[in-house]
């Protein structure tokens, strides 16, 4: 056995290490490295508990989906994500290429645009709502 003084994170320790020279070591009753004594102890700092975090706001309730009627068509989510903003009002006329809403997916904000001229008949989502891929977002008429 050899004794060494080791310093770890500012603390000094005296350790004993068993030296094995190419032979199979006999089964040890104790670990090869053992801390036998602490030479220096750090000052103890009081534990300060952080203030309680405010309760998280509940997730917004999903809007009841509206089905598209004859002559209307839907805009679907191209990927799963979270609705950030609705850009048009229900009943508002939109042109092909107008941004209808913002969908956040993988930290990117994606503009979901109208694929045809029409009137926004209904939104099936609200800001803050999580959506799945191919879920109906907007009905255009």
PDB file of C-alpha atoms in Angstrom:
ATOM      1  CA  UNK A   1       0.000   0.000   0.000  1.00  0.00           C
ATOM      2  CA  UNK A   2       1.146   3.503  -0.814  1.00  0.00           C
ATOM      3  CA  UNK A   3      -0.220   6.665   0.768  1.00  0.00           C
ATOM      4  CA  UNK A   4      -0.783   9.861  -1.197  1.00  0.00           C
ATOM      5  CA  UNK A   5      -2.212  13.305  -0.485  1.00  0.00           C
ATOM      6  CA  UNK A   6      -4.727  14.329  -3.155  1.00  0.00           C
ATOM      7  CA  UNK A   7      -6.503  17.688  -3.566  1.00  0.00           C
ATOM      8  CA  UNK A   8      -9.916  17.657  -5.292  1.00  0.00           C
ATOM      9  CA  UNK A   9     -11.936  20.882  -5.686  1.00  0.00           C
ATOM     10  CA  UNK A  10      -9.867  22.572  -3.008  1.00  0.00           C
ATOM     11  CA  UNK A  11     -10.282  19.715  -0.498  1.00  0.00           C
ATOM     12  CA  UNK A  12      -7.252  17.661   0.585  1.00  0.00           C
ATOM     13  CA  UNK A  13      -7.524  13.915   1.124  1.00  0.00           C
ATOM     14  CA  UNK A  14      -5.081  11.232   2.241  1.00  0.00           C
ATOM     15  CA  UNK A  15      -5.602   8.048   0.186  1.00  0.00           C
ATOM     16  CA  UNK A  16      -4.098   4.552   0.217  1.00  0.00           C
ATOM     17  CA  UNK A  17      -3.557   2.790  -3.118  1.00  0.00           C
ATOM     18  CA  UNK A  18      -2.702  -0.895  -3.539  1.00  0.00           C
ATOM     19  CA  UNK A  19      -0.119  -1.561  -6.238  1.00  0.00           C
ATOM     20  CA  UNK A  20      -0.655  -4.640  -8.461  1.00  0.00           C
ATOM     21  CA  UNK A  21       2.275  -5.756 -10.682  1.00  0.00           C
ATOM     22  CA  UNK A  22       0.955  -7.875 -13.577  1.00  0.00           C
ATOM     23  CA  UNK A  23      -0.442 -10.530 -11.259  1.00  0.00           C
ATOM     24  CA  UNK A  24      -4.035 -11.376 -10.648  1.00  0.00           C
ATOM     25  CA  UNK A  25      -4.981  -9.452  -7.571  1.00  0.00           C
ATOM     26  CA  UNK A  26      -6.467 -11.345  -4.675  1.00  0.00           C
ATOM     27  CA  UNK A  27     -10.108 -10.496  -4.081  1.00  0.00           C
ATOM     28  CA  UNK A  28     -10.131  -7.351  -2.009  1.00  0.00           C
ATOM     29  CA  UNK A  29     -12.426  -6.911   0.929  1.00  0.00           C
ATOM     30  CA  UNK A  30     -12.281  -3.157   0.416  1.00  0.00           C
ATOM     31  CA  UNK A  31     -11.939  -0.964  -2.692  1.00  0.00           C
ATOM     32  CA  UNK A  32      -8.466  -0.317  -4.128  1.00  0.00           C
ATOM     33  CA  UNK A  33      -8.834   3.416  -3.456  1.00  0.00           C
ATOM     34  CA  UNK A  34     -10.132   4.378  -0.059  1.00  0.00           C
ATOM     35  CA  UNK A  35     -10.426   7.817   1.498  1.00  0.00           C
ATOM     36  CA  UNK A  36      -9.101   7.441   5.001  1.00  0.00           C
ATOM     37  CA  UNK A  37      -9.079  10.949   6.337  1.00  0.00           C
ATOM     38  CA  UNK A  38     -10.024  14.486   5.347  1.00  0.00           C
ATOM     39  CA  UNK A  39      -7.112  16.831   5.941  1.00  0.00           C
ATOM     40  CA  UNK A  40      -8.966  20.120   5.415  1.00  0.00           C
ATOM     41  CA  UNK A  41     -12.661  20.915   5.491  1.00  0.00           C
ATOM     42  CA  UNK A  42     -14.192  23.736   3.458  1.00  0.00           C
ATOM     43  CA  UNK A  43     -16.335  26.382   5.097  1.00  0.00           C
ATOM     44  CA  UNK A  44     -20.016  25.446   5.189  1.00  0.00           C
ATOM     45  CA  UNK A  45     -22.271  27.879   3.377  1.00  0.00           C
ATOM     46  CA  UNK A  46     -25.908  28.255   4.400  1.00  0.00           C
ATOM     47  CA  UNK A  47     -28.439  26.830   1.967  1.00  0.00           C
ATOM     48  CA  UNK A  48     -30.673  29.522   0.494  1.00  0.00           C
ATOM     49  CA  UNK A  49     -33.947  28.269  -0.899  1.00  0.00           C
ATOM     50  CA  UNK A  50     -35.173  30.148  -3.977  1.00  0.00           C
ATOM     51  CA  UNK A  51     -38.593  31.738  -3.898  1.00  0.00           C
ATOM     52  CA  UNK A  52     -41.357  29.471  -5.110  1.00  0.00           C
ATOM     53  CA  UNK A  53     -41.896  29.769  -8.859  1.00  0.00           C
ATOM     54  CA  UNK A  54     -45.338  30.958  -9.914  1.00  0.00           C
ATOM     55  CA  UNK A  55     -47.657  28.222 -11.100  1.00  0.00           C
ATOM     56  CA  UNK A  56     -47.574  27.654 -14.853  1.00  0.00           C
ATOM     57  CA  UNK A  57     -50.548  28.963 -16.770  1.00  0.00           C
ATOM     58  CA  UNK A  58     -52.891  26.193 -17.850  1.00  0.00           C
ATOM     59  CA  UNK A  59     -52.751  25.233 -21.523  1.00  0.00           C
ATOM     60  CA  UNK A  60     -55.479  26.897 -23.586  1.00  0.00           C
ATOM     61  CA  UNK A  61     -58.521  24.782 -24.225  1.00  0.00           C
ATOM     62  CA  UNK A  62     -58.744  23.578 -27.799  1.00  0.00           C
ATOM     63  CA  UNK A  63     -61.475  25.121 -29.905  1.00  0.00           C
ATOM     64  CA  UNK A  64     -64.257  22.755 -30.993  1.00  0.00           C
ATOM     65  CA  UNK A  65     -63.430  21.838 -34.601  1.00  0.00           C
ATOM     66  CA  UNK A  66     -65.730  23.113 -37.333  1.00  0.00           C
ATOM     67  CA  UNK A  67     -66.342  20.910 -40.374  1.00  0.00           C
ATOM     68  CA  UNK A  68     -65.978  22.325 -43.892  1.00  0.00           C
ATOM     69  CA  UNK A  69     -69.273  22.612 -45.787  1.00  0.00           C
ATOM     70  CA  UNK A  70     -69.762  22.100 -49.516  1.00  0.00           C
ATOM     71  CA  UNK A  71     -67.782  24.652 -51.519  1.00  0.00           C
ATOM     72  CA  UNK A  72     -65.356  25.323 -48.663  1.00  0.00           C
ATOM     73  CA  UNK A  73     -61.864  23.947 -48.286  1.00  0.00           C
ATOM     74  CA  UNK A  74     -59.458  23.536 -45.403  1.00  0.00           C
ATOM     75  CA  UNK A  75     -55.895  24.558 -44.636  1.00  0.00           C
ATOM     76  CA  UNK A  76     -54.116  21.827 -42.669  1.00  0.00           C
ATOM     77  CA  UNK A  77     -51.046  21.882 -40.452  1.00  0.00           C
ATOM     78  CA  UNK A  78     -48.014  20.770 -42.454  1.00  0.00           C
ATOM     79  CA  UNK A  79     -46.267  19.610 -39.254  1.00  0.00           C
ATOM     80  CA  UNK A  80     -46.916  19.373 -35.524  1.00  0.00           C
ATOM     81  CA  UNK A  81     -46.375  22.580 -33.587  1.00  0.00           C
ATOM     82  CA  UNK A  82     -47.887  25.387 -31.541  1.00  0.00           C
ATOM     83  CA  UNK A  83     -50.139  28.171 -32.825  1.00  0.00           C
ATOM     84  CA  UNK A  84     -48.498  31.525 -32.098  1.00  0.00           C
ATOM     85  CA  UNK A  85     -50.744  34.076 -33.811  1.00  0.00           C
ATOM     86  CA  UNK A  86     -53.866  34.329 -35.963  1.00  0.00           C
ATOM     87  CA  UNK A  87     -53.399  36.975 -38.660  1.00  0.00           C
ATOM     88  CA  UNK A  88     -56.914  37.282 -40.123  1.00  0.00           C
ATOM     89  CA  UNK A  89     -60.347  37.621 -38.548  1.00  0.00           C
ATOM     90  CA  UNK A  90     -63.180  35.192 -39.194  1.00  0.00           C
ATOM     91  CA  UNK A  91     -65.289  36.633 -42.026  1.00  0.00           C
ATOM     92  CA  UNK A  92     -62.313  38.527 -43.500  1.00  0.00           C
ATOM     93  CA  UNK A  93     -61.526  38.209 -47.210  1.00  0.00           C
ATOM     94  CA  UNK A  94     -58.050  36.884 -47.999  1.00  0.00           C
ATOM     95  CA  UNK A  95     -56.086  36.454 -51.207  1.00  0.00           C
ATOM     96  CA  UNK A  96     -53.857  33.578 -52.238  1.00  0.00           C
ATOM     97  CA  UNK A  97     -50.535  33.990 -50.379  1.00  0.00           C
ATOM     98  CA  UNK A  98     -51.926  36.013 -47.427  1.00  0.00           C
ATOM     99  CA  UNK A  99     -50.590  34.803 -44.069  1.00  0.00           C
ATOM    100  CA  UNK A 100     -53.438  33.246 -42.084  1.00  0.00           C
ATOM    101  CA  UNK A 101     -51.517  32.221 -38.954  1.00  0.00           C
ATOM    102  CA  UNK A 102     -48.086  31.558 -37.474  1.00  0.00           C
ATOM    103  CA  UNK A 103     -47.205  27.970 -36.490  1.00  0.00           C
ATOM    104  CA  UNK A 104     -44.117  27.437 -34.317  1.00  0.00           C
ATOM    105  CA  UNK A 105     -42.360  24.121 -34.882  1.00  0.00           C
ATOM    106  CA  UNK A 106     -38.873  23.234 -33.661  1.00  0.00           C
ATOM    107  CA  UNK A 107     -38.189  26.846 -32.570  1.00  0.00           C
ATOM    108  CA  UNK A 108     -39.033  28.134 -36.079  1.00  0.00           C
ATOM    109  CA  UNK A 109     -42.023  30.336 -36.830  1.00  0.00           C
ATOM    110  CA  UNK A 110     -43.736  29.174 -40.008  1.00  0.00           C
ATOM    111  CA  UNK A 111     -46.224  31.310 -41.913  1.00  0.00           C
ATOM    112  CA  UNK A 112     -49.284  29.333 -42.946  1.00  0.00           C
ATOM    113  CA  UNK A 113     -50.639  31.056 -46.047  1.00  0.00           C
ATOM    114  CA  UNK A 114     -53.921  30.954 -47.928  1.00  0.00           C
ATOM    115  CA  UNK A 115     -53.664  28.665 -50.947  1.00  0.00           C
ATOM    116  CA  UNK A 116     -56.582  30.371 -52.711  1.00  0.00           C
ATOM    117  CA  UNK A 117     -58.675  33.534 -52.607  1.00  0.00           C
ATOM    118  CA  UNK A 118     -61.625  33.334 -50.233  1.00  0.00           C
ATOM    119  CA  UNK A 119     -63.173  34.289 -46.918  1.00  0.00           C
ATOM    120  CA  UNK A 120     -62.002  32.942 -43.564  1.00  0.00           C
ATOM    121  CA  UNK A 121     -65.082  30.972 -42.477  1.00  0.00           C
ATOM    122  CA  UNK A 122     -63.592  29.581 -39.241  1.00  0.00           C
ATOM    123  CA  UNK A 123     -60.402  28.962 -37.318  1.00  0.00           C
ATOM    124  CA  UNK A 124     -60.250  25.560 -35.621  1.00  0.00           C
ATOM    125  CA  UNK A 125     -57.373  26.700 -33.388  1.00  0.00           C
ATOM    126  CA  UNK A 126     -56.478  29.408 -30.891  1.00  0.00           C
ATOM    127  CA  UNK A 127     -53.091  30.954 -30.007  1.00  0.00           C
ATOM    128  CA  UNK A 128     -51.107  28.740 -27.644  1.00  0.00           C
ATOM    129  CA  UNK A 129     -52.775  25.532 -28.831  1.00  0.00           C
ATOM    130  CA  UNK A 130     -50.615  22.576 -29.870  1.00  0.00           C
ATOM    131  CA  UNK A 131     -51.604  20.928 -33.140  1.00  0.00           C
ATOM    132  CA  UNK A 132     -50.744  17.683 -34.913  1.00  0.00           C
ATOM    133  CA  UNK A 133     -49.671  17.303 -38.527  1.00  0.00           C
ATOM    134  CA  UNK A 134     -52.611  17.342 -40.986  1.00  0.00           C
ATOM    135  CA  UNK A 135     -54.965  18.807 -38.366  1.00  0.00           C
ATOM    136  CA  UNK A 136     -57.442  21.321 -39.859  1.00  0.00           C
ATOM    137  CA  UNK A 137     -56.415  24.861 -38.943  1.00  0.00           C
ATOM    138  CA  UNK A 138     -58.591  27.148 -41.083  1.00  0.00           C
ATOM    139  CA  UNK A 139     -61.683  26.781 -43.245  1.00  0.00           C
ATOM    140  CA  UNK A 140     -61.842  29.041 -46.311  1.00  0.00           C
ATOM    141  CA  UNK A 141     -65.020  29.603 -48.279  1.00  0.00           C
TER     142      UNK A 141
END
